Every structure is written in structure tokens, then in C-alpha cells.
PDB file of C-alpha atoms in Angstrom:
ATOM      1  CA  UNK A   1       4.838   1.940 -31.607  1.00 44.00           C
ATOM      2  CA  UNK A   2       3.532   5.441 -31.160  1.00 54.00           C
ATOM      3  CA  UNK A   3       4.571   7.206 -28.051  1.00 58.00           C
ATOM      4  CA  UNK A   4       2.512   7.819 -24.960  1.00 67.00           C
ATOM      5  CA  UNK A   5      -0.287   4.920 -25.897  1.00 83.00           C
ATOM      6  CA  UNK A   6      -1.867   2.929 -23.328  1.00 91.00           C
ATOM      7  CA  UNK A   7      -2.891  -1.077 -23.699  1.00 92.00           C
ATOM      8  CA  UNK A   8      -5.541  -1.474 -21.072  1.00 93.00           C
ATOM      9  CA  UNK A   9      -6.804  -4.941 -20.125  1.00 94.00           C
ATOM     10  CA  UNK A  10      -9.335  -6.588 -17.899  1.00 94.00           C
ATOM     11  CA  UNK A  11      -7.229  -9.729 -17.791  1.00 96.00           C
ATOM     12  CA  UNK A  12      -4.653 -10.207 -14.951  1.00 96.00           C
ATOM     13  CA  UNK A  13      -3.104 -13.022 -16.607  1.00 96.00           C
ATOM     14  CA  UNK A  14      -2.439 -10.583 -19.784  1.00 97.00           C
ATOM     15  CA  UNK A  15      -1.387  -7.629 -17.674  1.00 97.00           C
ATOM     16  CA  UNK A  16       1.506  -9.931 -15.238  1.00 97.00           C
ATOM     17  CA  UNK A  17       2.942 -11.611 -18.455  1.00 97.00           C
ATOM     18  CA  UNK A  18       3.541  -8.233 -20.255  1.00 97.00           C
ATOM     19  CA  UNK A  19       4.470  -6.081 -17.145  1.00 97.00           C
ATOM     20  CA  UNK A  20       6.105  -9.050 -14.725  1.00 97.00           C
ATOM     21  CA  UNK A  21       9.302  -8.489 -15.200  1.00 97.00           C
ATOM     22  CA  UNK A  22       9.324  -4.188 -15.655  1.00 97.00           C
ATOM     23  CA  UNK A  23       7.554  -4.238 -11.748  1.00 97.00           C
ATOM     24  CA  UNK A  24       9.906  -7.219 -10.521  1.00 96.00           C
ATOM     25  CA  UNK A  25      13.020  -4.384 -12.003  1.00 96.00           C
ATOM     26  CA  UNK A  26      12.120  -2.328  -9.020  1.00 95.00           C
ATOM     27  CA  UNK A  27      10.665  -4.233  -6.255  1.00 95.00           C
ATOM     28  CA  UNK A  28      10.194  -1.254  -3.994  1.00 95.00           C
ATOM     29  CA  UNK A  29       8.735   1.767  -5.977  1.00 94.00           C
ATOM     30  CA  UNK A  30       6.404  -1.231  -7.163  1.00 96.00           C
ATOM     31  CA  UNK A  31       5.481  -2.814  -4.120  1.00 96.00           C
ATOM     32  CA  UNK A  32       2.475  -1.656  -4.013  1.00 95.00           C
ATOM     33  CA  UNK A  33       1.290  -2.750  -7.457  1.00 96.00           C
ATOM     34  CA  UNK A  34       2.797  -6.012  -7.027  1.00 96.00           C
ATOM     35  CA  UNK A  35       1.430  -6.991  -3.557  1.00 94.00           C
ATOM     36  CA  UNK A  36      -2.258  -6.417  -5.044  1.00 94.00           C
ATOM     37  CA  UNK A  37      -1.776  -8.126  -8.097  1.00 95.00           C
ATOM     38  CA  UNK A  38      -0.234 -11.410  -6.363  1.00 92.00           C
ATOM     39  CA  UNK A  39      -3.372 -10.745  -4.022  1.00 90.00           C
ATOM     40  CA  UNK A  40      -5.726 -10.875  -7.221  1.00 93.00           C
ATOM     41  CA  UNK A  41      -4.148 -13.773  -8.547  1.00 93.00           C
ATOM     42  CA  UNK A  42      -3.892 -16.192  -4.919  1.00 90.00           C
ATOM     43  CA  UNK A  43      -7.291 -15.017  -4.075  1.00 87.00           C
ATOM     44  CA  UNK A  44      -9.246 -13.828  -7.060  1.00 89.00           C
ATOM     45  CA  UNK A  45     -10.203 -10.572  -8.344  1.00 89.00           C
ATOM     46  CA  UNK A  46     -12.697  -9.288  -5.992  1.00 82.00           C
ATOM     47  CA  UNK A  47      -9.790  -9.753  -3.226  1.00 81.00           C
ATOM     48  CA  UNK A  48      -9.403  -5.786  -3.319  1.00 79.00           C
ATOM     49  CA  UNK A  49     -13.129  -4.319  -3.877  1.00 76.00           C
ATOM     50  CA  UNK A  50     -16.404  -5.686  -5.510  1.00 79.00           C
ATOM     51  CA  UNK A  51     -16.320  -4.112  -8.824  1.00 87.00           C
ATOM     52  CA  UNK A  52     -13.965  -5.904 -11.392  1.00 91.00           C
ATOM     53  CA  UNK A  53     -10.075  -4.457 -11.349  1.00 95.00           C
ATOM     54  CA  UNK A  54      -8.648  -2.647 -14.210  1.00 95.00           C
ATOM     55  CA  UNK A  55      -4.776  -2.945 -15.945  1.00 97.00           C
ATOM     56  CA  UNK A  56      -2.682  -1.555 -17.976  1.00 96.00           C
ATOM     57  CA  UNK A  57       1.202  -1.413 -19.541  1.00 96.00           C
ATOM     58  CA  UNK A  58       2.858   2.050 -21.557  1.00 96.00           C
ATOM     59  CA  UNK A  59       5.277   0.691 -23.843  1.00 94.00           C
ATOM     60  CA  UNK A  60       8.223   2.683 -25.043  1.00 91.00           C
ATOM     61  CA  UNK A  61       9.355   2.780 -28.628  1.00 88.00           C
ATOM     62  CA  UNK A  62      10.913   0.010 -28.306  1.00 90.00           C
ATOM     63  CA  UNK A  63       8.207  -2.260 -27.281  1.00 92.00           C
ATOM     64  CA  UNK A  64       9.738  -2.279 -23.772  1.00 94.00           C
ATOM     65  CA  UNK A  65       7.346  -1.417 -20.737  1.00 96.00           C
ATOM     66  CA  UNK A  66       7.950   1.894 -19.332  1.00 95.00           C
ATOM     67  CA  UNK A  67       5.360   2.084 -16.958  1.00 97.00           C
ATOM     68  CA  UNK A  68       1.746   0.445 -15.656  1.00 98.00           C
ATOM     69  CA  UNK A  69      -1.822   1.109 -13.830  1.00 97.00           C
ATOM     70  CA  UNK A  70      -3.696  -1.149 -11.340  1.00 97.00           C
ATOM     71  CA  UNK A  71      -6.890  -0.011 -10.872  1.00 97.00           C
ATOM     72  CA  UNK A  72      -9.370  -2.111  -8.178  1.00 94.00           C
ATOM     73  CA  UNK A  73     -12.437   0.459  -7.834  1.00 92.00           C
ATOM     74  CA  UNK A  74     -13.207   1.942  -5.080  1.00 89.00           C
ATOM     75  CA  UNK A  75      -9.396   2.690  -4.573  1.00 91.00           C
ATOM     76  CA  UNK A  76      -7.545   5.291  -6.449  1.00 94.00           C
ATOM     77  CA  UNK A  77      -5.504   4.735  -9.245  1.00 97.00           C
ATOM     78  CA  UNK A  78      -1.995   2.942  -8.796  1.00 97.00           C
ATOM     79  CA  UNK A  79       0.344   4.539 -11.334  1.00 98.00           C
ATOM     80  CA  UNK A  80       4.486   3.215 -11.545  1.00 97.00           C
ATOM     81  CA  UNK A  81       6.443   6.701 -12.139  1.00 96.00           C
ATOM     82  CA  UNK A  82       5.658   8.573 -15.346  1.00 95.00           C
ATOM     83  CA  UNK A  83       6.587  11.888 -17.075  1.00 94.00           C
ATOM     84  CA  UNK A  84       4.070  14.590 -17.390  1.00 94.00           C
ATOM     85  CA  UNK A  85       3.416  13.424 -21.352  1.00 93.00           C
ATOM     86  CA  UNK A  86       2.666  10.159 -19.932  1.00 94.00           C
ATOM     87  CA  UNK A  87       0.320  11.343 -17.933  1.00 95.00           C
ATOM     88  CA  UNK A  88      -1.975  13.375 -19.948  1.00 95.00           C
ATOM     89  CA  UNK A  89      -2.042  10.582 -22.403  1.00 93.00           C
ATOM     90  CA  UNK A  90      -3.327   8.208 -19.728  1.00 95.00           C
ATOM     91  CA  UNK A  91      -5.718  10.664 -18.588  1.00 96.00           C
ATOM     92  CA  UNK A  92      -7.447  10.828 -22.358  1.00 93.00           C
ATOM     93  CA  UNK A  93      -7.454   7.219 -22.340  1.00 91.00           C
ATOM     94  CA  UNK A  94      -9.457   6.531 -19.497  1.00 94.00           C
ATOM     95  CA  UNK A  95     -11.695   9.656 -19.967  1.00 94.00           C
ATOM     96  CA  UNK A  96     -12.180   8.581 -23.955  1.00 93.00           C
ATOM     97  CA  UNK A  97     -12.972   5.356 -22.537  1.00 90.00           C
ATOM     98  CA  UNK A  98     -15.594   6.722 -19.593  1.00 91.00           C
ATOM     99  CA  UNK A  99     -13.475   4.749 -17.050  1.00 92.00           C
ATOM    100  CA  UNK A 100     -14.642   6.552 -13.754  1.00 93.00           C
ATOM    101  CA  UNK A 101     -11.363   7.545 -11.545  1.00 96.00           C
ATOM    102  CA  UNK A 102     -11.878   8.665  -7.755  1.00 95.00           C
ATOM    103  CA  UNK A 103      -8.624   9.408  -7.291  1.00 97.00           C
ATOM    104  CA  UNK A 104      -4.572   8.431  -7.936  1.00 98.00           C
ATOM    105  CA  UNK A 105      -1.972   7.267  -5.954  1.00 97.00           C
ATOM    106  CA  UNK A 106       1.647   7.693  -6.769  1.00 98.00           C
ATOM    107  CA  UNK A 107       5.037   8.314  -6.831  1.00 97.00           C
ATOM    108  CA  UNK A 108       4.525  12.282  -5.336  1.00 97.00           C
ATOM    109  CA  UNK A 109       5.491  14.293  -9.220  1.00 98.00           C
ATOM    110  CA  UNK A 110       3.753  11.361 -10.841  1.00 98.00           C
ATOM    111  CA  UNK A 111       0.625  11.485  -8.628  1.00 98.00           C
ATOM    112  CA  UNK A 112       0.637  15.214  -9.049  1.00 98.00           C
ATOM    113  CA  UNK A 113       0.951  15.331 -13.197  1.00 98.00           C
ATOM    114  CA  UNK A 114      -1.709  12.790 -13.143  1.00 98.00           C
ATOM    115  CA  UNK A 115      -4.462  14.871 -10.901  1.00 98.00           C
ATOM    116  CA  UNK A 116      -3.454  17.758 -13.220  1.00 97.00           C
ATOM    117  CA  UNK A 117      -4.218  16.079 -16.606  1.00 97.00           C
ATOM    118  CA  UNK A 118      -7.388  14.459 -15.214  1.00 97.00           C
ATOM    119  CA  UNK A 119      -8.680  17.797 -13.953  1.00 97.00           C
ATOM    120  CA  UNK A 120      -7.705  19.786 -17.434  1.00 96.00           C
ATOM    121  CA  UNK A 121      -9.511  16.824 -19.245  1.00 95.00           C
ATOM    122  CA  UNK A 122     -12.446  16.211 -17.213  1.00 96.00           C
ATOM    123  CA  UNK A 123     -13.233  19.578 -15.358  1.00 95.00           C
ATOM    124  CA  UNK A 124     -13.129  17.215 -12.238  1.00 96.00           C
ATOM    125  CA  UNK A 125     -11.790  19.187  -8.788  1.00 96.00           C
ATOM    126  CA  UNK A 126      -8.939  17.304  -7.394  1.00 97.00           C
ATOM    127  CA  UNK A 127      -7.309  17.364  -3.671  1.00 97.00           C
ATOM    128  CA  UNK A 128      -4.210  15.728  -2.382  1.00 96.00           C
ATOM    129  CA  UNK A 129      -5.630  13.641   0.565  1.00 92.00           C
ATOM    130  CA  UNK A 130      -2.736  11.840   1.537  1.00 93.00           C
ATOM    131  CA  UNK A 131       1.017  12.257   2.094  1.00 96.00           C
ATOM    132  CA  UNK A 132       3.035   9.212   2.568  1.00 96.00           C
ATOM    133  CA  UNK A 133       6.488   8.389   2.977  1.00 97.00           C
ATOM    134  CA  UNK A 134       7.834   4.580   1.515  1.00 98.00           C
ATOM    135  CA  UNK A 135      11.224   3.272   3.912  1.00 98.00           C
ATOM    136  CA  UNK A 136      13.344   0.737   3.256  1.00 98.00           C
ATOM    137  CA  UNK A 137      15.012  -1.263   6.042  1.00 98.00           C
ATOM    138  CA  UNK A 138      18.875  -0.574   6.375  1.00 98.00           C
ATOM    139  CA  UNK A 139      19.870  -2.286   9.625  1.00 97.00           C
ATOM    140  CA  UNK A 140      17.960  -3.325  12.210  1.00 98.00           C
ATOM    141  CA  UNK A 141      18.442  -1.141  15.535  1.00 97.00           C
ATOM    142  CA  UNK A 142      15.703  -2.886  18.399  1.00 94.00           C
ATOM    143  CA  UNK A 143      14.688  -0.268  20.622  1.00 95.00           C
ATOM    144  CA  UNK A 144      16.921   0.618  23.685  1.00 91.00           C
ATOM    145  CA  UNK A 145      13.921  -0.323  26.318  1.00 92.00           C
ATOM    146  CA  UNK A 146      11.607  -3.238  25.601  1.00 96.00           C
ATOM    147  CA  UNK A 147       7.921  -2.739  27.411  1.00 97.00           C
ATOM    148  CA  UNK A 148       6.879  -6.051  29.283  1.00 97.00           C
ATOM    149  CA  UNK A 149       5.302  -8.746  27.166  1.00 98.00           C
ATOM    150  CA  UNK A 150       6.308 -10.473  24.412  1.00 98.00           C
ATOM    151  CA  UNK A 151       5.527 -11.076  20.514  1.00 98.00           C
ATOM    152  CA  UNK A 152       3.113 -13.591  18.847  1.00 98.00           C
ATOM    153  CA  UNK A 153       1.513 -14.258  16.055  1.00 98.00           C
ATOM    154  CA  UNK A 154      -1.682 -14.030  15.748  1.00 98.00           C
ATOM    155  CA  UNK A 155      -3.865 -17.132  15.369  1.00 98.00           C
ATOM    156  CA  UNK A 156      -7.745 -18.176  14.882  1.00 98.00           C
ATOM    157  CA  UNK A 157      -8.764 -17.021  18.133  1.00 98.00           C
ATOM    158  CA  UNK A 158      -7.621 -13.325  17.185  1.00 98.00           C
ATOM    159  CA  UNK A 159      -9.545 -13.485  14.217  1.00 98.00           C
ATOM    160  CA  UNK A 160     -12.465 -10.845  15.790  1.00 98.00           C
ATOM    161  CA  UNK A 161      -9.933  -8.735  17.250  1.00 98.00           C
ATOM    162  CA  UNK A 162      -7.785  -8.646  13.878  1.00 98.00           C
ATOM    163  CA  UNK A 163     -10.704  -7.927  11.946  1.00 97.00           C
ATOM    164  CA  UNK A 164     -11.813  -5.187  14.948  1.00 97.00           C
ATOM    165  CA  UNK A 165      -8.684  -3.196  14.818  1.00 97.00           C
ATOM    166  CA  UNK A 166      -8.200  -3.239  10.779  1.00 95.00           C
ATOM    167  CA  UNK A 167     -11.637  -1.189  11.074  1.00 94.00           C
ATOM    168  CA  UNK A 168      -9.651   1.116  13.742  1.00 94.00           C
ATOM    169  CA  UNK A 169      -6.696   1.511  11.446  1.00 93.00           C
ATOM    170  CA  UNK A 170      -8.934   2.549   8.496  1.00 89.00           C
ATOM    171  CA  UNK A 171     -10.492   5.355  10.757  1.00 88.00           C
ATOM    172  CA  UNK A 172      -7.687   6.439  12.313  1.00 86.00           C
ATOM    173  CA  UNK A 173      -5.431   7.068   9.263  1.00 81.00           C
ATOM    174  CA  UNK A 174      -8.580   8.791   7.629  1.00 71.00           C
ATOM    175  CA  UNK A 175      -9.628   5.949   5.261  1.00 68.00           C
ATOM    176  CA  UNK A 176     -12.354   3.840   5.486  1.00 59.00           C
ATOM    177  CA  UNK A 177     -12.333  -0.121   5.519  1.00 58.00           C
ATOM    178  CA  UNK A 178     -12.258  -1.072   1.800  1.00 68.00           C
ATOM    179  CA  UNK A 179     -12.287  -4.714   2.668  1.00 81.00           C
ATOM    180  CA  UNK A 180     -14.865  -6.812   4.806  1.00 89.00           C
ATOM    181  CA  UNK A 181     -12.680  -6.888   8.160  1.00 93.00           C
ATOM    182  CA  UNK A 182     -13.312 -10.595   8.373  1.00 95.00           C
ATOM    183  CA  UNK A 183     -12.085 -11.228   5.125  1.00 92.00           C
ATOM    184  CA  UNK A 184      -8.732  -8.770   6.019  1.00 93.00           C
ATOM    185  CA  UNK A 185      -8.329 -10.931   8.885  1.00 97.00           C
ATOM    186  CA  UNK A 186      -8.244 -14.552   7.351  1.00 96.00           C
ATOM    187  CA  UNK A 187      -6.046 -12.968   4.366  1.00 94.00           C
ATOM    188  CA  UNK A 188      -3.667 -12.798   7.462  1.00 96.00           C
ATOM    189  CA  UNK A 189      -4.182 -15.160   9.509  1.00 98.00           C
ATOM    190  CA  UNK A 190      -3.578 -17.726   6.543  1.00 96.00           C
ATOM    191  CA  UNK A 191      -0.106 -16.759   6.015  1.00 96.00           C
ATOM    192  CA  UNK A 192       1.017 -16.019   9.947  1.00 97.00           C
ATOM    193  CA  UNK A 193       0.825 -12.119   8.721  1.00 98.00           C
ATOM    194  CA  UNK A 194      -0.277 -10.412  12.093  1.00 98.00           C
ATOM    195  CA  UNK A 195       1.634 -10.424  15.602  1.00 98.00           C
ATOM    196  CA  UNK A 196       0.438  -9.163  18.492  1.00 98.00           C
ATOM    197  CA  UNK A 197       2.564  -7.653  21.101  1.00 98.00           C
ATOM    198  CA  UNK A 198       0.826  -8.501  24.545  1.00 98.00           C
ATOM    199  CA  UNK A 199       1.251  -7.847  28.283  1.00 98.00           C
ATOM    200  CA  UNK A 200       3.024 -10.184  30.299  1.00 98.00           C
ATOM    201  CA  UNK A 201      -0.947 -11.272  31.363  1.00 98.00           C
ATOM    202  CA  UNK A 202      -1.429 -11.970  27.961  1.00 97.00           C
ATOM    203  CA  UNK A 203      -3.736  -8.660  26.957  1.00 98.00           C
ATOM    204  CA  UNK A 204      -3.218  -8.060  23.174  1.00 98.00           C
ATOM    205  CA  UNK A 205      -2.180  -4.187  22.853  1.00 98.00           C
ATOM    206  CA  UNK A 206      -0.615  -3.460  19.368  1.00 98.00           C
ATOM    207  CA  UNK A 207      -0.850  -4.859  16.071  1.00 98.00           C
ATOM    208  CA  UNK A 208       1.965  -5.157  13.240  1.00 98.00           C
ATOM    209  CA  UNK A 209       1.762  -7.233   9.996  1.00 97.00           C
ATOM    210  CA  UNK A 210       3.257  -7.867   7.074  1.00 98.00           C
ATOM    211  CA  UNK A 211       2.326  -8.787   3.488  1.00 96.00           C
ATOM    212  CA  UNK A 212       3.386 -11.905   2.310  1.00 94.00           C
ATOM    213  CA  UNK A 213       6.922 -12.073  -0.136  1.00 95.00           C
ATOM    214  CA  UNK A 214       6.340 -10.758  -3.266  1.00 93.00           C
ATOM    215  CA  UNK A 215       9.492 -10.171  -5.276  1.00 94.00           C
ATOM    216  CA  UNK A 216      12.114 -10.524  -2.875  1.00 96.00           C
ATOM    217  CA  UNK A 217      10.212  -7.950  -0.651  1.00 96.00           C
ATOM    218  CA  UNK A 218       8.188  -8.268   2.371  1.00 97.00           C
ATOM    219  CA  UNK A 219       6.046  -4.957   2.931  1.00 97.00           C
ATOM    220  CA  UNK A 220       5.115  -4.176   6.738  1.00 98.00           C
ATOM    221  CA  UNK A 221       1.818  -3.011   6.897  1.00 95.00           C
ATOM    222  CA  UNK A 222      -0.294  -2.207   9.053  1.00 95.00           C
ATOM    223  CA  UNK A 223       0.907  -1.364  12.508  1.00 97.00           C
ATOM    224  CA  UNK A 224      -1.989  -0.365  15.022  1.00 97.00           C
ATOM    225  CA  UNK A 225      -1.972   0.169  18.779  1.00 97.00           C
ATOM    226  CA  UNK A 226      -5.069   1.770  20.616  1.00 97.00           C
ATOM    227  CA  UNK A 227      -5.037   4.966  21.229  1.00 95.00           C
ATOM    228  CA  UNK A 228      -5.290   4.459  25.007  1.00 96.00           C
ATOM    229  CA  UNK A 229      -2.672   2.603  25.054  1.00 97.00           C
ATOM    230  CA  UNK A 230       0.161   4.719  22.871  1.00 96.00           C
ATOM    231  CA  UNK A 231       3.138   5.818  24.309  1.00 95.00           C
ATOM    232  CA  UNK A 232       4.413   2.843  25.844  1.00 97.00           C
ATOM    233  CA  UNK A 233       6.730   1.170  23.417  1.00 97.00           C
ATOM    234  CA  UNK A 234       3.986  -1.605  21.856  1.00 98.00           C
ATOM    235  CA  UNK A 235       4.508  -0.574  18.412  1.00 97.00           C
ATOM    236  CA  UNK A 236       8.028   0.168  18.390  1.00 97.00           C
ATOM    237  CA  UNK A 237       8.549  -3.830  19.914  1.00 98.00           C
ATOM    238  CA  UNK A 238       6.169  -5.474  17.746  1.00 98.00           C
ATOM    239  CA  UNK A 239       7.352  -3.436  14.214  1.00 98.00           C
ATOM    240  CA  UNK A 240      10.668  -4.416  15.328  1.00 98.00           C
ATOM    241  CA  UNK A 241       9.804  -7.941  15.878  1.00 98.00           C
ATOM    242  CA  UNK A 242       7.998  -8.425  12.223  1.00 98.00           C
ATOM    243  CA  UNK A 243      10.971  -6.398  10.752  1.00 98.00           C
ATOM    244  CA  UNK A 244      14.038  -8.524  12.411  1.00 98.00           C
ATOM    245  CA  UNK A 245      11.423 -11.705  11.234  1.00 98.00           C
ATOM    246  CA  UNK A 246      11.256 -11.148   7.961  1.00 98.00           C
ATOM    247  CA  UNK A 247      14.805  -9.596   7.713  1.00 98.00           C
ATOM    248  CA  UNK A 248      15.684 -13.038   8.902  1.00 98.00           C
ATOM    249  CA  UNK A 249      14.390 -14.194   5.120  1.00 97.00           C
ATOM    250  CA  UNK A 250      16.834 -12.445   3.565  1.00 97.00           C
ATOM    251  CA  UNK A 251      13.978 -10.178   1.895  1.00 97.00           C
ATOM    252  CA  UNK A 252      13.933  -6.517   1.359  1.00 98.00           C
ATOM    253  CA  UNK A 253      11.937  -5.203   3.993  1.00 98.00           C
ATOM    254  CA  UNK A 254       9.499  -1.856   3.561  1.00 98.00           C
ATOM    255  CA  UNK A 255       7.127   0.121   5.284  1.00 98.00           C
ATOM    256  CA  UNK A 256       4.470   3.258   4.459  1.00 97.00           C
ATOM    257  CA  UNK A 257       4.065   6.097   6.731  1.00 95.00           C
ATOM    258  CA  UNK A 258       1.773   8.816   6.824  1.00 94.00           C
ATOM    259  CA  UNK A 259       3.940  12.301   6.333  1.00 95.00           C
ATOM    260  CA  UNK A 260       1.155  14.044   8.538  1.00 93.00           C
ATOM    261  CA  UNK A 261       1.841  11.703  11.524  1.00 92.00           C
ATOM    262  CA  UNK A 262       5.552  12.741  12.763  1.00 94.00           C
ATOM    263  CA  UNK A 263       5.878  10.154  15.473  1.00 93.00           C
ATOM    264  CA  UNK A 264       5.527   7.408  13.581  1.00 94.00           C
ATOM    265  CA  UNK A 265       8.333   8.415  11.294  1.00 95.00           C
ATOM    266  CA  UNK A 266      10.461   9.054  13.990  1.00 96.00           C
ATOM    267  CA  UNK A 267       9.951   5.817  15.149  1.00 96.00           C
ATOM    268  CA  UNK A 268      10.950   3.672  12.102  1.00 97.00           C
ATOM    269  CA  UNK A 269      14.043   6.025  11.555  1.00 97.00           C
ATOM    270  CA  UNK A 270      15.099   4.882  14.855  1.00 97.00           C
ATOM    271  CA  UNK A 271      14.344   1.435  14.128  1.00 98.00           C
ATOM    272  CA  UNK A 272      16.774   1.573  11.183  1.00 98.00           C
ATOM    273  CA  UNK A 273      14.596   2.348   8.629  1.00 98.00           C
ATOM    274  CA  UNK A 274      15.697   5.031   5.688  1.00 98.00           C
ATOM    275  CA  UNK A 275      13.670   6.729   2.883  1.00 98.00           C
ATOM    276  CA  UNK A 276      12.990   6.026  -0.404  1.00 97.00           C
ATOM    277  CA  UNK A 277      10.342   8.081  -1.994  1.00 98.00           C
ATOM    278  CA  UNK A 278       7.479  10.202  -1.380  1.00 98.00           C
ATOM    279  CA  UNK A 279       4.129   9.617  -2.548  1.00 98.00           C
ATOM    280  CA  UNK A 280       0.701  10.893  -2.760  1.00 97.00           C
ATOM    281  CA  UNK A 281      -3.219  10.262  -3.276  1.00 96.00           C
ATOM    282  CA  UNK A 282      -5.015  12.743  -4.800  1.00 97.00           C
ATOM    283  CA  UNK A 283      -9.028  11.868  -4.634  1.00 96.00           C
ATOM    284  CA  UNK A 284     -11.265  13.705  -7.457  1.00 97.00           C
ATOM    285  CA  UNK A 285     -14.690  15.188  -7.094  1.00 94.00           C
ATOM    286  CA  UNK A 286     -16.730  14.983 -10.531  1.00 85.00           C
ATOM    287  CA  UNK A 287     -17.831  18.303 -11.708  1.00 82.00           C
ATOM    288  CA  UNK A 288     -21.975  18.581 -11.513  1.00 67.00           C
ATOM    289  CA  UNK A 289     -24.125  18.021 -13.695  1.00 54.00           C
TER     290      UNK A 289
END
């Protein structure tokens, strides 16, 4: 097979037979890609955005896979690690075929090679948005003081405030709400994927959930307190919670953080928490006219 050609497919079913096993390899750099495409295939393919999602595998000489794309439109991009070769091929692909690409996110040199070859090909302007940092849980450490309240999770009658603070999250970490926040908030609430830590009165006051298993990984995403009520040890209970929970599984545990936000990352480092890779979204601006 020649080197550096893409197979791109509209067909999920097509894409997880021929790339299953490459992303299953290595559960964490792929997490990502394979916690969307088990969402497209529980709960169909608009799960992720309303336009129709996009796949596709690189095969090495061999015929093996060496690396894949998940595209669900609006989102950027979702590359697996590839050379800088590998990337300006994929970049003529998807231009040659007119597929329209707001932006990548990647592995940080992959994400980078990628918004280079798309610019040279297309003349689009291209800006890294977004620095994040991907941990993997090592050993659990529970904070040394333990704010009053407990841990639940969240059930039916949350569903408003769920679906209220998603919305929150999205603005505060400088995206906006891709998904209807109702729908977010049953795609939780049907597999017990949101706990609330609340106030010995029984006030909700920080959010953390988790993404169901997905290759022997469970992915902790998102954790949310108000910004009135920071500084108290909420999120650093509840994240703690969720992470001892599904360390209990016997499942790898992860968790994205934003590189811009250094509290945060202090915070799951204390937790137990150590890193794995960097990565990036760059977001593209067509050239006019």
C-alpha cells in the first residue's frame, strides 16, 4: 500500500472494525477518540453535533493501522499521533476532498504539524486555542481536610441543574456548549456519571463526572464548582470521590486539564494524579474570499 494514504469513511461500523483494536493498543492517548465513538455507536451519530461525523484509518505498509481521525463537525479534528509526512498527506486529503476543518485537536507535535500543513495547503490562518494536559491516576492520595458534606450521585431531580452547570463549564473553560445541555445531562444521568458534592444541608456546590468504561479506562470529565463558591475544597472531595469510585473497578483512570488554569493542575497532582502527554487545539479561520 502506498505510504501516507488516507481511507476515509462515513460508516462507524467500517471505521471501529478496521481501527478497534490499533485505539484499544493505547487506551489513554486514545481516550478521547474512543469515548466519542462508543458515544456514536450507544446513542447514534448525532450524539456529538448535528451534522453527520466523519472517519478515517492511515495504514502502514504493511496493512497495519498506524493512525486515525474522528471528525463530528462543529468540533475540531481528533487526530491519534502522526509524523509530520502524515500530516500533510491528511491535510491534501481532506482539502482535495472540500471537507471543511475548523480546527484540530491533538497530541501537542501532532496537533501542531497538522495546523501547519492545513495552513500551507489551504491559505487558512490558524491559532492554538487550547493547551491541555492528559493525567493518569497513580495512587489515590484523598485530600488531608475534607469540607463538610458528603458525595452523591446525581439523579433525575438534578437533571436542570446538571444540564445548568454543563452550560457554565463550556463558558468558563472558553468553549461553548456543543451539546443541548438537556441532552448532556440524561447522557449522564443514565449511567450514574455525575456526583454532586453537597453541604451538610444538602445544597449541591461542585460537580465531577466521569465517562462511562471504554477500554479498560474510565475518563473523569468534567469537574465544575461555581465560582462563588471555589476555594473551599468541593472539587478536590468530589474528583477524589469519582476517582477512588472508579479506581475501585479496577479501570485506568484519566483526567484533562487546561495548561492555562494552574490550580487545577495542582490539585490533581496532589490527588495522585501524574502526566502523560500534552495536547493542543488549534481552531482555523478560512482565508476570504
Amino acid at each position: 500500500m502506498e505510504p501516507h494514504v488516507w481511507q476515509l469513511t462515513d460508516d462507524l461500523a467500517e471505521f471501529l472494525d478496521a481501527a478497534g483494536d490499533f485505539l484499544r493498543s493505547r487506551p489513554a492517548l486514545h481516550t478521547v477518540t474512543l469515548t466519542v465513538a462508543e458515544a456514536l455507536r450507544t446513542r447514534g451519530p448525532y450524539a456529538h453535533g448535528a451534522q453527520p461525523p466523519r472517519f478515517g484509518v492511515l495504514r502502514d505498509a504493511g496493512g497495519a493501522v498506524r493512525a486515525t481521525l474522528l471528525h463530528t463537525p462543529p468540533r475540531p479534528l481528533q487526530l491519534t499521533p502522526l509524523g509530520p509526512e502524515e500530516a500533510a498527506a491528511l491535510a491534501a486529503s481532506l482539502a482535495e476532498a472540500g471537507h471543511r476543518v475548523p480546527g484540530v485537536w491533538a497530541e501537542r507535535e501532532t496537533s501542531a504539524a497538522f495546523a501547519s500543513a492545513w495552513q500551507r495547503r489551504t491559505g487558512a490562518t490558524a491559532e492554538q486555542s487550547q493547551r491541555q494536559r492528559l493525567y493518569r491516576l497513580a495512587e489515590l492520595t484523598p485530600p488531608d481536610r475534607v469540607p463538610p458534606g458528603r458525595a452523591r450521585v446525581a439523579d433525575a431531580a438534578d437533571r436542570e441543574l446538571l444540564a445548568r452547570w454543563y452550560t457554565r463549564f463550556a463558558a468558563d473553560t472558553g468553549e461553548r456548549a456543543l451539546q443541548d445541555p438537556f441532552q448532556w445531562a440524561d447522557s449522564r444521568l443514565a449511567h450514574g456519571g455525575a456526583t454532586l458534592w453537597e453541604t451538610p444541608d444538602g445544597t449541591p456546590v461542585s460537580l465531577a463526572g466521569h465517562l462511562p468504561e471504554s477500554a479498560g479506562q474510565i475518563r473523569v470529565a468534567p469537574v465544575y464548582t461555581p465560582a462563588a463558591l471555589r476555594g473551599h475544597g468541593y472539587a478536590g472531595a468530589v474528583t477524589a470521590e469519582v476517582s477512588g469510585r472508579a479506581a475501585a473497578t479496577g479501570a485506568e483512570v484519566l483526567l484533562f486539564t487546561d495548561l492555562a488554569n494552574p490550580v487545577p493542575n495542582r490539585l490533581y497532582q496532589r490527588l495522585g494524579y501524574r502526566p502523560v502527554a500534552d495536547f493542543a487545539t488549534w481552531t482555523f479561520t478560512a482565508p476570504e474570499g
